[in-house]
Amino acid sequence: MLDDQTDALSRRDFTALTVGAAGAVVVATGAQAAEVVESDVTIKTADGSCDAALFHPAGKGAWPAVLIWPDALGLRPEFRAMGKRLAAEGYVVLVPNPFYRSRPAPVFTGPFDFANADDRAKLALIRAPLTPDAVTRDAVAFVAFLDAQKVTNRKAKAGVQGYCMGGPMTMQTAAALPARIGAGGSFHGGGLVTAAPDSPHLLVPKIKARFYFGVAMNDDQRQPDAKDQLKAAFAAANVPAKIEVYDGALHGWCVPGSAVYNPASAERAWGELLALYKAGLV
């Protein structure tokens, strides 16, 4: 998966994702923050112990579960803010450190430049253990952890969303847990359609969850047939999927702190995500 996803993202896109230790963060409003409980948790997996952040609404109740797969820079303040914001909408949200096999989050504490070969080599090293099989094992453990929480409504379907490298992971999660995952969202996902025998789009026959794909304009320009292959795969499986190319939005546009963060398009994508969960997490 590492090679496929790396090939799927050009150096231009890598540069667009470059952030510093003091990158911008979209923070939940005061009202939202007051309504959300945030905890640092450790999840036992088949391969070790994963550090993660858990968010849920304050007060008594039970809410649908959502797993967020971060992008290539992993669990950091931007994704904690995203988890808190989603929890304020009425969800139990888990944001794991996908690189726990290599090091705890944050995996990078200083400036990181995707255009720099040395920095890319560091990332490749910590990503190496994150094979498709490893993602599947982790997904099962993470959803089981969510389902073990008293605040989780296990009668409702669970959701999963991912960004950049997390896009394919949403599909791997939905394929691994077809009876549990009711909705999945991929935003500027890399390597969704490849020539490899383990390409994520080949998992669609195993997926029962409705999906939303927000595609970056430059990703579509580089691989214009990917969206058509995704559409065909979901249509053949008779599974609802909405696939949209975001004109003017470049790879990485949803995540604050990236050089190409596009607030207007990010809010549009957030609205699509909430509509997806409202329809699918029932």
CSV table of C-alpha atoms in Angstrom, one decimal:
chain,number,residue,atom,x,y,z
A,1,MET,CA,0.0,0.0,0.0
A,2,LEU,CA,2.9,2.4,0.7
A,3,ASP,CA,4.2,2.2,-2.8
A,4,ASP,CA,0.8,2.6,-4.4
A,5,GLN,CA,-0.2,5.5,-2.3
A,6,THR,CA,3.1,7.2,-2.7
A,7,ASP,CA,2.9,6.9,-6.5
A,8,ALA,CA,-0.6,8.3,-6.4
A,9,LEU,CA,0.5,11.5,-4.9
A,10,SER,CA,2.9,13.8,-6.9
A,11,ARG,CA,5.6,15.9,-5.4
A,12,ARG,CA,3.4,18.9,-6.1
A,13,ASP,CA,0.7,17.4,-3.8
A,14,PHE,CA,3.3,16.5,-1.2
A,15,THR,CA,4.4,20.1,-1.1
A,16,ALA,CA,0.9,21.3,-0.7
A,17,LEU,CA,0.5,19.2,2.5
A,18,THR,CA,3.6,20.7,4.1
A,19,VAL,CA,3.0,22.0,7.6
A,20,GLY,CA,5.0,23.4,10.5
A,21,ALA,CA,4.9,22.7,14.2
A,22,ALA,CA,2.7,25.8,14.6
A,23,GLY,CA,0.3,25.1,11.7
A,24,ALA,CA,-3.1,26.6,11.7
A,25,VAL,CA,-5.9,24.7,13.5
A,26,VAL,CA,-9.6,25.1,13.2
A,27,VAL,CA,-10.9,25.0,16.8
A,28,ALA,CA,-14.4,24.1,17.8
A,29,THR,CA,-16.5,27.0,19.0
A,30,GLY,CA,-16.8,27.7,22.7
A,31,ALA,CA,-20.2,26.2,22.8
A,32,GLN,CA,-19.0,23.1,21.0
A,33,ALA,CA,-16.0,22.6,23.2
A,34,ALA,CA,-18.2,22.9,26.3
A,35,GLU,CA,-20.4,20.1,25.0
A,36,VAL,CA,-17.7,17.6,24.2
A,37,VAL,CA,-15.7,15.3,26.4
A,38,GLU,CA,-12.1,14.6,25.1
A,39,SER,CA,-9.9,11.7,26.4
A,40,ASP,CA,-6.5,10.3,25.4
A,41,VAL,CA,-6.9,6.5,25.2
A,42,THR,CA,-4.9,3.5,24.5
A,43,ILE,CA,-6.3,0.7,22.4
A,44,LYS,CA,-5.0,-2.9,22.5
A,45,THR,CA,-4.6,-4.3,19.0
A,46,ALA,CA,-3.2,-7.5,17.5
A,47,ASP,CA,0.1,-5.6,16.9
A,48,GLY,CA,0.5,-3.6,20.1
A,49,SER,CA,-1.0,-0.6,21.8
A,50,CYS,CA,-2.3,2.3,19.8
A,51,ASP,CA,-2.5,5.8,21.2
A,52,ALA,CA,-5.7,7.7,20.2
A,53,ALA,CA,-8.1,10.5,21.0
A,54,LEU,CA,-11.7,9.9,21.9
A,55,PHE,CA,-14.5,12.4,21.8
A,56,HIS,CA,-18.2,12.3,22.7
A,57,PRO,CA,-21.0,14.7,23.7
A,58,ALA,CA,-21.2,15.6,27.3
A,59,GLY,CA,-24.1,14.4,29.4
A,60,LYS,CA,-26.2,11.3,29.4
A,61,GLY,CA,-27.0,9.5,26.2
A,62,ALA,CA,-25.6,7.2,23.5
A,63,TRP,CA,-24.5,8.2,20.0
A,64,PRO,CA,-23.4,6.6,16.8
A,65,ALA,CA,-19.7,5.8,16.5
A,66,VAL,CA,-17.3,7.3,13.9
A,67,LEU,CA,-13.7,6.4,13.1
A,68,ILE,CA,-11.4,9.1,11.6
A,69,TRP,CA,-8.3,8.0,9.6
A,70,PRO,CA,-5.9,10.9,9.5
A,71,ASP,CA,-3.7,11.9,6.6
A,72,ALA,CA,0.0,11.1,6.2
A,73,LEU,CA,1.0,13.3,9.1
A,74,GLY,CA,-1.1,11.4,11.5
A,75,LEU,CA,-2.9,12.3,14.8
A,76,ARG,CA,-2.2,16.0,15.6
A,77,PRO,CA,-4.1,19.1,16.7
A,78,GLU,CA,-5.9,19.6,13.4
A,79,PHE,CA,-7.4,16.1,13.6
A,80,ARG,CA,-8.2,16.5,17.3
A,81,ALA,CA,-10.1,19.7,16.4
A,82,MET,CA,-12.0,17.7,13.7
A,83,GLY,CA,-12.9,15.0,16.1
A,84,LYS,CA,-14.2,17.5,18.7
A,85,ARG,CA,-16.2,19.3,16.0
A,86,LEU,CA,-17.8,16.0,14.8
A,87,ALA,CA,-18.6,14.9,18.4
A,88,ALA,CA,-20.4,18.1,19.0
A,89,GLU,CA,-22.8,17.1,16.2
A,90,GLY,CA,-23.8,14.0,18.2
A,91,TYR,CA,-21.2,11.2,17.6
A,92,VAL,CA,-18.7,9.2,19.5
A,93,VAL,CA,-15.4,9.8,17.6
A,94,LEU,CA,-12.1,8.0,17.6
A,95,VAL,CA,-9.0,9.5,16.0
A,96,PRO,CA,-6.2,6.9,16.2
A,97,ASN,CA,-2.5,7.3,15.6
A,98,PRO,CA,-2.1,5.1,12.6
A,99,PHE,CA,1.7,4.9,13.0
A,100,TYR,CA,1.6,3.5,16.6
A,101,ARG,CA,3.8,0.6,15.5
A,102,SER,CA,6.6,3.0,14.8
A,103,ARG,CA,6.1,5.9,17.3
A,104,PRO,CA,3.5,7.7,19.4
A,105,ALA,CA,1.7,10.8,18.2
A,106,PRO,CA,2.6,13.4,17.1
A,107,VAL,CA,4.9,11.5,14.8
A,108,PHE,CA,6.5,14.7,13.7
A,109,THR,CA,7.0,17.7,16.1
A,110,GLY,CA,8.8,20.1,13.8
A,111,PRO,CA,8.4,21.4,10.3
A,112,PHE,CA,7.9,18.7,7.7
A,113,ASP,CA,8.4,19.2,4.0
A,114,PHE,CA,7.0,16.6,1.6
A,115,ALA,CA,9.2,18.1,-1.1
A,116,ASN,CA,12.3,17.2,0.9
A,117,ALA,CA,13.6,13.7,0.1
A,118,ASP,CA,14.9,13.2,3.6
A,119,ASP,CA,11.5,14.0,5.2
A,120,ARG,CA,9.8,11.7,2.7
A,121,ALA,CA,12.2,8.9,3.6
A,122,LYS,CA,11.4,9.4,7.3
A,123,LEU,CA,7.7,9.1,6.5
A,124,ALA,CA,8.2,6.0,4.4
A,125,LEU,CA,10.0,4.3,7.3
A,126,ILE,CA,7.1,4.8,9.7
A,127,ARG,CA,4.5,4.0,7.1
A,128,ALA,CA,6.1,0.7,6.1
A,129,PRO,CA,4.3,-1.4,8.7
A,130,LEU,CA,0.9,0.0,7.7
A,131,THR,CA,0.0,-2.7,5.1
A,132,PRO,CA,-3.6,-3.4,4.0
A,133,ASP,CA,-3.7,-6.3,6.3
A,134,ALA,CA,-2.5,-4.2,9.2
A,135,VAL,CA,-5.1,-1.5,8.4
A,136,THR,CA,-7.8,-4.2,8.5
A,137,ARG,CA,-6.7,-5.6,11.8
A,138,ASP,CA,-6.6,-2.0,13.2
A,139,ALA,CA,-10.0,-1.1,11.9
A,140,VAL,CA,-11.5,-4.1,13.6
A,141,ALA,CA,-9.8,-3.3,16.9
A,142,PHE,CA,-10.8,0.4,16.7
A,143,VAL,CA,-14.4,-0.2,16.0
A,144,ALA,CA,-14.5,-2.8,18.7
A,145,PHE,CA,-13.1,-0.2,21.1
A,146,LEU,CA,-15.8,2.3,20.1
A,147,ASP,CA,-18.5,-0.3,20.6
A,148,ALA,CA,-17.2,-1.0,24.1
A,149,GLN,CA,-17.9,2.6,25.1
A,150,LYS,CA,-21.0,3.1,27.2
A,151,VAL,CA,-21.7,6.2,25.2
A,152,THR,CA,-21.8,4.4,21.9
A,153,ASN,CA,-25.2,3.6,20.4
A,154,ARG,CA,-24.5,0.1,19.1
A,155,LYS,CA,-27.9,-0.2,17.5
A,156,ALA,CA,-26.9,2.5,15.0
A,157,LYS,CA,-24.5,1.9,12.2
A,158,ALA,CA,-20.9,3.2,12.6
A,159,GLY,CA,-19.2,5.7,10.3
A,160,VAL,CA,-15.7,6.0,8.9
A,161,GLN,CA,-13.9,8.9,7.2
A,162,GLY,CA,-10.4,9.4,5.9
A,163,TYR,CA,-8.1,12.0,4.4
A,164,CYS,CA,-5.3,11.5,1.9
A,165,MET,CA,-3.8,8.1,2.8
A,166,GLY,CA,-6.9,7.7,5.1
A,167,GLY,CA,-9.2,7.6,2.0
A,168,PRO,CA,-8.4,4.0,1.1
A,169,MET,CA,-8.5,3.1,4.7
A,170,THR,CA,-12.2,4.0,4.8
A,171,MET,CA,-12.9,1.5,2.1
A,172,GLN,CA,-10.7,-1.2,3.8
A,173,THR,CA,-12.6,-0.6,7.1
A,174,ALA,CA,-16.0,-0.8,5.4
A,175,ALA,CA,-15.0,-4.0,3.6
A,176,ALA,CA,-13.7,-5.6,6.8
A,177,LEU,CA,-16.8,-4.7,8.8
A,178,PRO,CA,-19.7,-4.7,6.3
A,179,ALA,CA,-22.4,-5.4,8.9
A,180,ARG,CA,-21.2,-2.6,11.2
A,181,ILE,CA,-20.1,0.3,8.9
A,182,GLY,CA,-23.1,2.2,7.5
A,183,ALA,CA,-21.4,5.2,5.9
A,184,GLY,CA,-17.9,6.1,4.7
A,185,GLY,CA,-16.4,9.4,3.5
A,186,SER,CA,-13.1,9.8,1.6
A,187,PHE,CA,-11.7,13.3,1.1
A,188,HIS,CA,-8.8,13.8,-1.3
A,189,GLY,CA,-8.0,10.1,-0.9
A,190,GLY,CA,-4.8,8.9,-2.5
A,191,GLY,CA,-4.6,5.5,-4.2
A,192,LEU,CA,-8.3,4.7,-4.3
A,193,VAL,CA,-7.9,3.1,-7.8
A,194,THR,CA,-4.7,1.4,-8.7
A,195,ALA,CA,-3.5,-1.4,-10.9
A,196,ALA,CA,-2.5,-3.5,-7.9
A,197,PRO,CA,-4.4,-6.7,-7.0
A,198,ASP,CA,-5.2,-5.1,-3.6
A,199,SER,CA,-6.5,-1.8,-5.0
A,200,PRO,CA,-9.2,-0.4,-2.7
A,201,HIS,CA,-11.8,-0.1,-5.5
A,202,LEU,CA,-11.7,-3.9,-5.8
A,203,LEU,CA,-13.1,-4.2,-2.3
A,204,VAL,CA,-16.4,-2.6,-3.2
A,205,PRO,CA,-18.3,-5.9,-3.6
A,206,LYS,CA,-17.6,-6.5,0.1
A,207,ILE,CA,-18.9,-3.0,1.1
A,208,LYS,CA,-22.5,-2.4,2.3
A,209,ALA,CA,-21.9,1.2,3.5
A,210,ARG,CA,-23.0,4.2,1.5
A,211,PHE,CA,-20.1,6.3,0.5
A,212,TYR,CA,-19.1,9.9,-0.4
A,213,PHE,CA,-15.9,10.7,-2.3
A,214,GLY,CA,-14.6,14.3,-2.4
A,215,VAL,CA,-12.0,14.3,-5.1
A,216,ALA,CA,-9.3,17.1,-5.5
A,217,MET,CA,-9.2,18.8,-8.8
A,218,ASN,CA,-5.6,18.0,-9.4
A,219,ASP,CA,-6.0,14.3,-8.4
A,220,ASP,CA,-8.8,14.1,-11.0
A,221,GLN,CA,-6.6,15.8,-13.6
A,222,ARG,CA,-3.9,13.2,-13.0
A,223,GLN,CA,-6.2,10.2,-12.9
A,224,PRO,CA,-9.5,11.2,-14.6
A,225,ASP,CA,-10.8,7.6,-15.0
A,226,ALA,CA,-10.6,6.9,-11.3
A,227,LYS,CA,-13.9,8.4,-10.5
A,228,ASP,CA,-15.5,6.5,-13.3
A,229,GLN,CA,-14.1,3.2,-12.0
A,230,LEU,CA,-15.4,4.0,-8.5
A,231,LYS,CA,-18.8,4.8,-9.9
A,232,ALA,CA,-19.0,1.6,-11.9
A,233,ALA,CA,-17.8,-0.5,-8.9
A,234,PHE,CA,-20.4,0.9,-6.5
A,235,ALA,CA,-23.2,0.7,-9.2
A,236,ALA,CA,-22.3,-2.9,-9.8
A,237,ALA,CA,-22.5,-3.7,-6.1
A,238,ASN,CA,-25.8,-1.7,-5.8
A,239,VAL,CA,-24.3,0.4,-3.0
A,240,PRO,CA,-25.1,4.2,-2.9
A,241,ALA,CA,-22.0,6.4,-3.7
A,242,LYS,CA,-21.7,10.1,-4.4
A,243,ILE,CA,-18.5,11.1,-6.1
A,244,GLU,CA,-17.7,14.8,-6.7
A,245,VAL,CA,-14.6,16.6,-8.0
A,246,TYR,CA,-14.0,19.9,-6.2
A,247,ASP,CA,-13.1,22.4,-8.8
A,248,GLY,CA,-10.4,24.7,-7.5
A,249,ALA,CA,-9.6,22.5,-4.5
A,250,LEU,CA,-6.2,20.8,-4.5
A,251,HIS,CA,-5.1,17.7,-2.8
A,252,GLY,CA,-5.1,18.3,1.0
A,253,TRP,CA,-7.8,21.1,0.9
A,254,CYS,CA,-9.8,19.8,3.8
A,255,VAL,CA,-7.1,19.9,6.5
A,256,PRO,CA,-6.2,23.2,8.2
A,257,GLY,CA,-2.4,23.8,8.2
A,258,SER,CA,-1.8,22.6,4.7
A,259,ALA,CA,-0.6,25.1,2.1
A,260,VAL,CA,-3.8,24.4,0.0
A,261,TYR,CA,-6.4,24.5,2.8
A,262,ASN,CA,-9.5,25.8,1.2
A,263,PRO,CA,-12.0,26.9,3.8
A,264,ALA,CA,-15.0,27.2,1.5
A,265,SER,CA,-14.5,23.8,-0.1
A,266,ALA,CA,-13.7,22.3,3.3
A,267,GLU,CA,-17.0,23.5,4.7
A,268,ARG,CA,-18.8,22.1,1.7
A,269,ALA,CA,-17.1,18.8,2.3
A,270,TRP,CA,-18.1,18.9,6.0
A,271,GLY,CA,-21.7,19.5,5.0
A,272,GLU,CA,-21.6,16.5,2.7
A,273,LEU,CA,-20.1,14.4,5.5
A,274,LEU,CA,-22.9,15.4,8.0
A,275,ALA,CA,-25.5,14.6,5.4
A,276,LEU,CA,-23.9,11.2,4.7
A,277,TYR,CA,-23.9,10.3,8.4
A,278,LYS,CA,-27.5,11.5,8.9
A,279,ALA,CA,-28.6,9.1,6.2
A,280,GLY,CA,-26.3,6.2,6.9
A,281,LEU,CA,-25.8,6.0,10.7
A,282,VAL,CA,-29.3,4.8,11.6
